XYZ file of C-alpha atoms in Angstrom:
599
model
C 226.139 -35.672 -130.189
C 228.692 -35.956 -127.908
C 232.488 -36.051 -129.016
C 232.066 -39.006 -131.520
C 234.076 -40.247 -134.444
C 232.658 -37.707 -136.736
C 233.434 -34.622 -134.634
C 237.058 -36.299 -133.914
C 237.622 -36.396 -137.669
C 236.456 -32.933 -138.183
C 238.558 -31.393 -135.419
C 241.583 -33.369 -136.452
C 241.267 -32.095 -140.015
C 241.174 -28.540 -138.669
C 244.108 -29.136 -136.422
C 246.130 -30.434 -139.463
C 246.515 -26.848 -140.648
C 249.039 -26.468 -137.868
C 251.399 -29.098 -139.458
C 254.979 -27.672 -139.281
C 254.267 -25.589 -136.026
C 256.753 -26.019 -133.022
C 255.908 -27.089 -129.559
C 257.156 -24.565 -127.090
C 255.140 -25.237 -123.945
C 253.544 -28.203 -122.121
C 250.900 -27.897 -119.101
C 249.086 -30.436 -117.046
C 246.360 -28.244 -115.471
C 244.702 -31.229 -113.778
C 244.932 -35.191 -113.860
C 242.834 -35.509 -116.961
C 244.094 -32.455 -119.102
C 247.397 -31.869 -121.014
C 247.727 -28.526 -122.874
C 250.334 -28.191 -125.598
C 251.516 -24.720 -126.457
C 251.955 -24.434 -130.317
C 254.011 -21.867 -132.185
C 253.488 -21.083 -135.879
C 254.004 -18.093 -137.963
C 254.223 -15.577 -135.128
C 251.040 -16.816 -133.621
C 250.496 -18.966 -130.497
C 248.062 -21.724 -130.016
C 246.981 -24.003 -127.113
C 245.949 -27.523 -128.082
C 243.765 -28.894 -125.225
C 243.675 -32.697 -124.735
C 241.176 -33.807 -122.078
C 240.676 -37.402 -121.195
C 237.756 -36.852 -118.559
C 235.330 -39.664 -118.920
C 232.363 -37.107 -119.322
C 234.202 -34.585 -121.219
C 237.004 -36.226 -123.361
C 237.936 -34.187 -126.278
C 240.781 -32.748 -128.418
C 240.390 -29.040 -129.477
C 242.364 -25.757 -129.777
C 241.429 -23.590 -126.895
C 241.420 -20.026 -125.973
C 240.465 -20.420 -122.274
C 243.258 -20.140 -119.910
C 243.730 -22.786 -117.106
C 245.312 -22.654 -113.790
C 248.287 -24.684 -113.446
C 249.911 -26.138 -110.455
C 253.066 -24.654 -109.253
C 254.957 -28.066 -109.354
C 254.381 -30.005 -112.754
C 253.278 -33.384 -112.553
C 255.795 -36.191 -113.684
C 254.059 -36.895 -116.828
C 254.007 -33.148 -117.696
C 257.811 -33.056 -117.071
C 258.392 -36.025 -119.330
C 256.376 -34.438 -122.202
C 258.440 -31.313 -121.890
C 261.484 -33.192 -122.001
C 260.354 -35.142 -125.161
C 258.250 -32.787 -127.304
C 259.426 -29.212 -126.566
C 261.445 -28.020 -129.593
C 259.872 -30.516 -131.851
C 257.588 -29.793 -134.890
C 254.128 -31.169 -135.510
C 254.577 -33.443 -138.562
C 251.435 -35.177 -139.021
C 247.801 -35.517 -137.560
C 246.533 -39.057 -138.205
C 243.148 -40.480 -137.701
C 241.477 -43.840 -138.561
C 238.275 -44.082 -140.456
C 235.957 -42.399 -137.712
C 237.547 -43.919 -134.654
C 238.107 -41.625 -131.751
C 241.823 -42.126 -132.037
C 244.191 -39.440 -133.010
C 247.877 -39.724 -133.543
C 250.083 -36.497 -133.487
C 253.500 -37.199 -134.926
C 256.369 -34.859 -134.138
C 259.916 -34.585 -135.429
C 262.946 -32.550 -134.789
C 266.696 -32.736 -133.744
C 268.458 -33.851 -130.904
C 271.669 -32.260 -129.354
C 273.916 -33.906 -131.930
C 271.532 -33.120 -134.935
C 270.215 -36.329 -135.365
C 266.602 -36.581 -136.475
C 264.096 -37.784 -133.766
C 260.649 -38.385 -133.963
C 257.737 -39.067 -131.224
C 254.223 -39.929 -131.445
C 251.470 -38.675 -129.018
C 248.413 -41.129 -129.072
C 245.301 -39.738 -127.926
C 242.429 -42.199 -127.299
C 239.019 -40.613 -126.541
C 237.097 -43.573 -125.431
C 234.988 -42.260 -122.321
C 236.365 -43.664 -119.271
C 238.931 -45.556 -121.079
C 240.365 -42.401 -122.587
C 244.318 -41.969 -122.446
C 247.298 -39.856 -123.682
C 250.202 -42.165 -124.698
C 253.720 -41.105 -125.727
C 255.407 -43.466 -128.125
C 259.066 -43.539 -129.587
C 259.803 -44.151 -133.286
C 259.517 -47.733 -132.894
C 255.943 -47.435 -131.255
C 257.314 -48.574 -127.742
C 255.205 -46.771 -124.967
C 257.512 -44.211 -123.205
C 254.823 -43.314 -120.814
C 251.140 -42.422 -120.488
C 248.903 -40.310 -118.375
C 246.922 -43.647 -117.245
C 248.760 -46.713 -116.596
C 246.584 -49.698 -117.597
C 247.072 -53.390 -116.892
C 245.636 -56.175 -119.050
C 244.231 -57.739 -115.915
C 242.177 -54.560 -115.446
C 241.186 -53.695 -118.661
C 240.807 -57.257 -120.220
C 242.369 -56.530 -123.630
C 245.950 -54.803 -123.431
C 248.626 -53.283 -121.332
C 249.402 -49.563 -121.534
C 252.721 -49.416 -119.594
C 256.182 -47.780 -120.142
C 258.539 -49.947 -122.232
C 255.861 -52.096 -123.758
C 254.694 -52.264 -127.413
C 251.697 -50.122 -128.196
C 248.693 -51.948 -129.582
C 245.732 -50.200 -131.134
C 242.378 -50.739 -129.504
C 240.201 -53.322 -131.582
C 236.620 -52.863 -132.738
C 234.258 -55.355 -134.660
C 232.171 -52.373 -135.968
C 232.000 -51.468 -139.719
C 233.403 -48.307 -141.182
C 230.939 -45.678 -142.434
C 233.557 -44.411 -144.937
C 233.734 -47.546 -146.708
C 230.079 -47.718 -147.604
C 229.161 -47.370 -151.318
C 225.523 -46.516 -150.996
C 222.408 -46.862 -149.087
C 221.925 -50.471 -150.096
C 225.263 -51.359 -148.416
C 224.209 -49.162 -145.353
C 220.987 -51.112 -144.871
C 222.846 -54.404 -145.469
C 225.282 -53.738 -142.806
C 222.547 -52.891 -140.351
C 220.829 -56.177 -141.467
C 224.050 -58.252 -140.805
C 224.512 -56.607 -137.150
C 220.903 -57.051 -136.253
C 220.873 -60.631 -137.565
C 224.011 -61.677 -135.698
C 222.679 -60.111 -132.484
C 219.443 -61.823 -132.940
C 220.865 -65.077 -133.963
C 218.909 -65.371 -137.222
C 221.274 -64.314 -140.076
C 219.066 -65.192 -142.859
C 215.500 -63.981 -142.034
C 216.072 -60.753 -140.175
C 214.865 -57.518 -141.696
C 215.720 -54.143 -140.670
C 212.325 -52.678 -141.574
C 210.854 -54.669 -138.663
C 212.514 -52.586 -136.076
C 210.965 -49.431 -134.536
C 212.151 -45.950 -134.788
C 213.305 -45.825 -131.006
C 215.711 -48.726 -131.427
C 217.460 -47.244 -134.594
C 219.959 -45.018 -132.820
C 221.315 -47.976 -130.733
C 221.514 -50.247 -133.784
C 223.338 -47.782 -135.980
C 225.809 -46.694 -133.112
C 226.531 -50.335 -132.533
C 226.970 -51.121 -136.255
C 229.404 -48.328 -137.229
C 232.339 -46.717 -135.678
C 232.276 -43.045 -134.614
C 228.333 -42.440 -134.909
C 226.844 -41.667 -131.520
C 223.181 -42.434 -130.516
C 222.547 -38.632 -129.731
C 223.660 -37.859 -133.185
C 221.027 -40.317 -134.749
C 218.400 -38.873 -132.332
C 219.303 -35.360 -133.538
C 218.942 -36.374 -137.221
C 215.553 -38.165 -136.641
C 214.324 -35.060 -134.749
C 215.634 -32.369 -137.435
C 214.397 -34.371 -140.584
C 210.974 -34.873 -138.675
C 211.001 -38.597 -139.808
C 208.317 -39.905 -137.728
C 206.152 -38.572 -134.817
C 205.703 -41.902 -132.973
C 208.839 -43.847 -131.852
C 206.843 -47.167 -131.884
C 206.235 -46.908 -135.641
C 208.301 -49.252 -138.103
C 211.100 -47.852 -139.904
C 211.038 -47.756 -143.633
C 213.705 -47.800 -146.394
C 213.118 -44.113 -147.480
C 213.489 -42.991 -143.860
C 216.888 -45.034 -143.749
C 217.930 -43.386 -146.764
C 217.535 -39.921 -145.487
C 219.371 -40.741 -142.296
C 222.198 -42.321 -144.609
C 222.184 -39.194 -146.909
C 222.402 -36.859 -143.787
C 225.300 -38.729 -142.172
C 227.012 -38.852 -145.676
C 226.583 -35.061 -146.246
C 228.177 -34.227 -142.800
C 231.127 -36.538 -143.343
C 231.805 -35.306 -146.802
C 231.721 -31.619 -145.769
C 234.430 -32.334 -143.011
C 237.222 -29.820 -143.785
C 235.002 -27.486 -145.752
C 233.273 -24.299 -144.875
C 229.882 -25.814 -145.288
C 229.832 -27.772 -142.046
C 227.860 -26.119 -139.023
C 225.984 -27.079 -136.026
C 222.734 -26.853 -134.108
C 222.036 -27.141 -130.323
C 219.875 -29.794 -128.736
C 217.805 -28.285 -126.017
C 215.814 -29.636 -123.137
C 212.266 -28.701 -122.283
C 213.665 -25.837 -120.288
C 215.332 -24.439 -123.210
C 218.971 -25.340 -121.964
C 221.482 -26.196 -124.384
C 222.577 -29.766 -123.272
C 224.115 -30.998 -126.519
C 224.862 -30.153 -130.152
C 225.063 -31.904 -133.594
C 226.705 -31.197 -136.801
C 224.657 -29.940 -139.851
C 225.963 -30.252 -143.449
C 225.141 -26.700 -144.205
C 226.546 -23.069 -143.066
C 223.894 -20.403 -143.210
C 226.416 -17.952 -141.533
C 228.516 -15.697 -143.673
C 231.538 -16.550 -141.341
C 233.331 -19.792 -141.770
C 232.622 -22.319 -139.093
C 235.503 -23.208 -136.692
C 234.669 -26.454 -134.966
C 237.650 -26.320 -132.673
C 236.779 -22.984 -131.075
C 232.985 -24.056 -130.939
C 233.647 -27.075 -128.944
C 236.089 -25.362 -126.778
C 233.442 -22.778 -125.741
C 230.669 -25.527 -125.528
C 232.690 -27.895 -123.077
C 234.394 -24.956 -121.203
C 230.757 -23.710 -120.447
C 229.582 -27.145 -119.546
C 232.548 -27.840 -117.253
C 232.149 -24.528 -115.642
C 228.435 -24.994 -115.032
C 229.087 -28.575 -113.594
C 232.032 -27.097 -111.454
C 229.617 -24.320 -110.256
C 226.842 -26.827 -109.241
C 229.228 -29.058 -107.338
C 230.741 -26.138 -105.461
C 227.252 -24.753 -104.590
C 225.935 -28.273 -103.434
C 228.986 -28.613 -101.395
C 228.661 -25.345 -99.860
C 224.954 -25.895 -99.297
C 225.583 -28.977 -97.564
C 227.923 -27.380 -95.111
C 225.598 -24.586 -94.522
C 222.582 -26.706 -93.888
C 224.553 -28.839 -91.541
C 225.148 -25.814 -89.382
C 221.469 -24.882 -89.807
C 220.631 -28.168 -88.453
C 223.015 -27.870 -85.578
C 221.565 -24.541 -84.515
C 217.988 -25.764 -84.903
C 218.677 -28.524 -82.537
C 220.200 -26.233 -80.131
C 217.049 -24.086 -80.393
C 215.035 -27.274 -79.649
C 216.917 -27.827 -76.526
C 216.696 -24.317 -75.374
C 212.804 -24.519 -75.758
C 212.775 -27.610 -73.861
C 214.673 -25.874 -70.981
C 212.322 -22.816 -71.326
C 209.408 -25.295 -70.753
C 211.068 -26.470 -67.697
C 211.480 -22.938 -66.351
C 207.691 -22.271 -66.886
C 207.141 -24.222 -63.757
C 209.662 -22.564 -61.521
C 207.304 -20.685 -59.439
C 205.813 -23.714 -57.950
C 209.019 -24.592 -56.241
C 209.188 -20.914 -54.610
C 205.616 -21.644 -53.504
C 206.475 -25.092 -51.957
C 209.472 -23.407 -50.125
C 207.410 -20.467 -48.675
C 204.386 -22.825 -47.525
C 206.733 -25.324 -45.897
C 208.715 -22.340 -44.169
C 205.752 -20.508 -42.801
C 204.229 -23.735 -41.331
C 207.338 -25.185 -39.840
C 206.099 -24.504 -36.466
C 203.352 -27.005 -36.777
C 205.255 -29.580 -38.955
C 206.837 -32.376 -37.354
C 210.635 -32.360 -37.616
C 210.881 -35.700 -39.103
C 211.289 -37.279 -42.778
C 208.168 -37.716 -44.564
C 207.257 -38.508 -48.332
C 204.539 -35.551 -48.704
C 202.748 -32.906 -46.959
C 199.390 -31.314 -47.398
C 199.223 -27.721 -46.489
C 196.970 -24.708 -46.817
C 197.730 -22.588 -49.953
C 197.259 -18.859 -48.744
C 197.683 -17.751 -52.391
C 194.527 -19.974 -53.405
C 191.815 -19.125 -50.694
C 193.735 -21.557 -48.371
C 192.768 -24.546 -50.440
C 194.999 -27.761 -49.661
C 197.888 -28.336 -51.748
C 200.005 -31.510 -51.854
C 203.593 -31.197 -51.845
C 205.958 -34.199 -52.392
C 209.106 -34.331 -50.303
C 212.519 -36.059 -50.731
C 212.156 -38.409 -47.673
C 215.964 -38.468 -47.167
C 215.596 -34.723 -45.573
C 213.472 -33.095 -42.841
C 210.882 -30.588 -44.274
C 213.114 -27.686 -43.469
C 215.836 -28.918 -45.762
C 213.262 -29.609 -48.450
C 212.139 -26.037 -48.367
C 215.938 -24.950 -48.825
C 216.101 -27.412 -51.635
C 212.942 -25.968 -53.279
C 214.192 -22.332 -52.841
C 217.575 -23.412 -54.387
C 215.926 -25.069 -57.435
C 213.703 -21.977 -57.908
C 216.810 -19.867 -57.900
C 218.581 -21.954 -60.302
C 215.666 -22.082 -62.782
C 215.235 -18.231 -62.525
C 218.860 -17.618 -63.255
C 218.736 -20.162 -66.065
C 215.825 -18.369 -67.354
C 217.638 -15.188 -68.007
C 220.706 -17.056 -69.463
C 218.581 -19.310 -71.806
C 216.385 -16.627 -72.922
C 219.399 -14.538 -74.125
C 220.789 -17.969 -75.601
C 217.431 -18.161 -77.534
C 217.616 -14.620 -78.763
C 221.283 -15.158 -80.111
C 220.451 -18.666 -81.626
C 217.492 -16.966 -83.566
C 219.685 -14.549 -84.815
C 222.332 -16.977 -85.956
C 219.566 -19.192 -87.688
C 218.169 -16.034 -89.307
C 221.913 -15.109 -90.700
C 222.427 -18.788 -91.833
C 218.999 -18.786 -93.752
C 220.195 -15.543 -95.310
C 223.410 -17.097 -96.494
C 221.288 -19.984 -98.126
C 219.349 -17.515 -99.879
C 222.577 -15.747 -101.032
C 224.065 -19.170 -102.236
C 220.810 -19.993 -104.027
C 220.950 -16.663 -105.929
C 224.567 -17.199 -107.115
C 225.601 -17.405 -110.784
C 229.250 -17.820 -110.850
C 232.050 -19.732 -108.849
C 233.437 -16.230 -108.017
C 230.077 -15.715 -105.960
C 230.306 -18.813 -104.224
C 233.955 -18.132 -103.463
C 232.957 -14.748 -101.782
C 230.415 -16.458 -99.691
C 232.961 -19.115 -98.534
C 235.285 -16.332 -97.486
C 232.321 -14.743 -95.605
C 231.343 -17.851 -93.558
C 235.182 -18.820 -93.040
C 235.459 -15.527 -90.970
C 232.314 -16.345 -88.875
C 232.675 -18.521 -85.813
C 229.614 -20.506 -86.334
C 231.039 -21.830 -89.540
C 234.685 -22.119 -88.499
C 234.756 -25.534 -87.352
C 232.795 -26.732 -90.644
C 235.118 -24.793 -92.919
C 238.470 -26.065 -91.353
C 237.138 -29.596 -91.298
C 236.089 -29.070 -94.948
C 239.577 -27.808 -95.911
C 241.162 -30.726 -94.172
C 238.882 -33.357 -95.815
C 239.798 -31.837 -99.188
C 243.507 -32.044 -98.732
C 243.340 -35.562 -97.246
C 241.042 -36.642 -100.146
C 243.462 -35.253 -102.616
C 246.425 -37.369 -100.954
C 244.221 -40.444 -100.880
C 243.382 -40.240 -104.414
C 246.921 -39.573 -105.457
C 248.274 -42.615 -103.474
C 245.272 -44.871 -104.927
C 246.072 -43.951 -108.459
C 249.588 -45.104 -108.174
C 248.372 -48.300 -106.484
C 250.844 -47.652 -103.565
C 248.361 -48.025 -100.557
C 245.947 -50.639 -102.108
C 246.477 -54.461 -101.821
C 243.848 -55.445 -104.381
C 243.120 -59.189 -104.161
C 239.407 -59.648 -104.131
C 237.493 -63.118 -103.936
C 236.530 -64.306 -107.399
C 233.566 -66.400 -108.238
C 232.227 -67.624 -111.742
C 228.374 -67.716 -112.125
C 226.921 -69.074 -115.322
C 230.077 -67.576 -117.250
C 229.918 -64.282 -115.431
C 232.792 -63.051 -113.224
C 232.027 -61.918 -109.547
C 234.288 -60.010 -107.290
C 233.964 -59.836 -103.566
C 235.972 -57.394 -101.174
C 237.882 -58.835 -98.356
C 238.038 -55.702 -96.396
C 236.698 -52.183 -96.105
C 239.585 -50.592 -98.354
C 239.146 -53.261 -100.839
C 235.464 -52.698 -100.933
C 236.038 -48.956 -101.826
C 238.621 -49.886 -104.486
C 236.316 -52.524 -105.898
C 233.260 -50.492 -106.214
C 234.703 -47.166 -106.784
C 237.716 -47.858 -108.871
C 237.854 -51.265 -110.401
C 234.118 -51.692 -111.356
C 232.593 -50.186 -114.358
C 229.566 -47.945 -114.180
C 227.318 -50.682 -115.938
C 228.537 -53.374 -113.468
C 226.030 -54.632 -110.925
C 226.753 -53.901 -107.241
C 225.295 -56.088 -104.189
C 225.160 -55.617 -100.677
C 222.975 -56.921 -97.780
C 220.426 -54.731 -96.502
C 220.718 -53.466 -92.849
C 223.612 -55.847 -92.242
C 227.291 -55.393 -92.485
C 228.792 -57.205 -95.369
C 231.024 -57.193 -98.333
C 230.810 -55.397 -101.559
C 229.936 -57.866 -104.303
C 230.423 -56.876 -108.077
C 228.881 -58.626 -110.846
C 230.959 -57.846 -114.021
C 228.963 -57.343 -117.085
C 230.296 -58.985 -120.228
C 229.188 -57.557 -123.526
C 229.656 -61.013 -125.183
C 226.814 -62.493 -123.000
C 223.316 -61.619 -122.731
C 222.326 -59.294 -119.883
C 222.118 -61.186 -116.698
C 218.714 -62.690 -115.897
C 216.936 -63.067 -112.555
C 218.663 -66.647 -111.995
C 221.959 -65.058 -112.111
C 221.116 -62.042 -109.937
C 219.707 -64.473 -107.320
C 222.933 -66.629 -107.329
C 225.227 -63.461 -106.880
C 222.766 -62.170 -104.377
C 223.536 -65.448 -102.244
C 227.181 -64.869 -102.672
C 226.632 -61.430 -101.122
C 224.669 -62.832 -98.341
C 227.168 -65.570 -97.630
C 229.839 -62.707 -97.050
C 227.854 -60.822 -94.688
C 226.977 -60.941 -90.848
C 223.658 -62.523 -91.967
C 225.215 -65.625 -93.435
C 223.449 -67.841 -91.030
C 219.932 -66.277 -91.443
C 217.383 -68.075 -93.506
C 215.972 -65.121 -95.456
C 218.517 -62.182 -96.116
C 217.521 -59.073 -98.173
C 220.148 -58.106 -100.469
C 220.110 -54.802 -102.372
C 221.515 -54.362 -105.957
C 221.907 -51.741 -108.412
C 224.245 -50.466 -110.960
C 227.647 -49.256 -109.915
C 226.915 -45.875 -111.346
C 224.279 -45.359 -108.647
C 226.782 -46.124 -105.673
C 228.444 -43.113 -104.287
C 230.821 -42.510 -101.390
C 229.940 -39.421 -99.390
C 232.717 -36.890 -98.650
C 234.396 -37.888 -95.336
C 232.939 -41.264 -95.073
C 234.639 -44.059 -93.335
C 236.170 -46.697 -95.601
C 233.648 -49.123 -96.847
C 230.629 -46.708 -96.269
C 228.602 -45.830 -99.347
C 225.220 -44.674 -100.229
C 223.385 -46.060 -103.164
C 220.025 -45.323 -105.062
C 217.806 -46.938 -107.687
C 218.224 -50.261 -106.002
C 216.174 -53.151 -106.077
C 215.947 -55.967 -103.265
C 216.041 -59.947 -103.310
C 215.456 -61.988 -100.399
C 217.724 -65.112 -100.526
C 218.934 -67.798 -98.455
C 222.919 -67.988 -98.308
């Protein structure tokens, strides 16, 4: 069900039991995670706050994390402001994915001080914000400018403002009739027909999106899981009924009402292969043990992150090894070509012998060819092509020299082929080992192995350098020290379009500034600027007319601007990737379509 508002409410209720505990440690294992060490009644707890776009969450954790030797600046700030304070309150708002941790304590002169830690769990917009007692931002893990996010500033020394939402609160519903009425209002407003819309006219497949967009904190995955669990309908194309809506409402209501009790539990959502890809809450606990959502979420996401990290490491290693394998297969191809040339070396020895044995009757002058009797072939005539720059005797010496060269080359190249085949065989064995790995430690062991092997030394050293340089670049880019971001801006039928001015700006525009749902344009097979069509949720999804106009802008800012028919590829930004080590402005993309336009 993802980490939606219901899970946030349940997690926060469990964490509220730690009110009165003292903060004694603060860590920042990575750029998306803060861990607070909490001490209460002789026990130590670790509160994990993660704002990764894919795995954003708040939970108590038992899984240790490696920490950097030098603490980042935000971590040091939290240590300065929070260590020694006590957790005063855990505040949530309806089913919003927003939690405020209030802390209170005494300063050096025994004056009462209070701080607030605001945790916003909103996908890629997640953030951790430290406030003083007047709600002024001291600092945040991510700095956000209103220009970038279009709704508010998250910067030091500014007043904190809460994110806004036009969704309804499920907690304020009185009964199922109220639930259905709110769904009708949302659908009516969306379809521009507030009076005549009927929720019973929609299909089952549309329901998760409608409920999720109508009420705060309820995810589409949760509704899909409810529909499957309750076996509401077999066909997603069937129309929804009042009875089915009532079942869904009652299920959600039961889960919400059981938050903070021992009745709440979970079930896994599995894919066709039986892999546990998600979970959802259920309003009954069949186990004799009380259910602890914090530690369940901790284990679930830790395993998920570990698996993702494992896949990334393995794919990176596999690419490194396969690149080396390709290099050696190319070397083998060149060796085979050389061996083919060596197959004809005996004819040069024959030419030299025949010319030498017939020198007494061959005129000592430059000629293009000779026709001599081959005493190895019943004296049949053989034509020998000569280099007319030299007399026949010199040509004979050149033939012997070439034969000798090819004969020596045959010995060397044959040995090289044997060695190359051995190396290829070894590399293929490493590939097999890598495919058989099941843990990150296994991959680390293989990396240590190949790093000590000369055939991988160049690749592994380059890989290490690339990782270091990439970390430096990301750090600088995050702080906006090396990026001058001022793209060309257009307005097309109410939509905003951005065009990069250079390669670095293209990278920043596509990979940092654009949202995953925005549409990326680029001319096909021509150099050009990255062009981004920003998706506005207040406007309908762009139609073909808008796409053609933006494609013309992309063609205009390309090398093909003077052509009469320019192919322009476009796709969602989430399908645009930058390969490791690629030059600025160079990306790869998938799931694209092509428009042919005239600039």
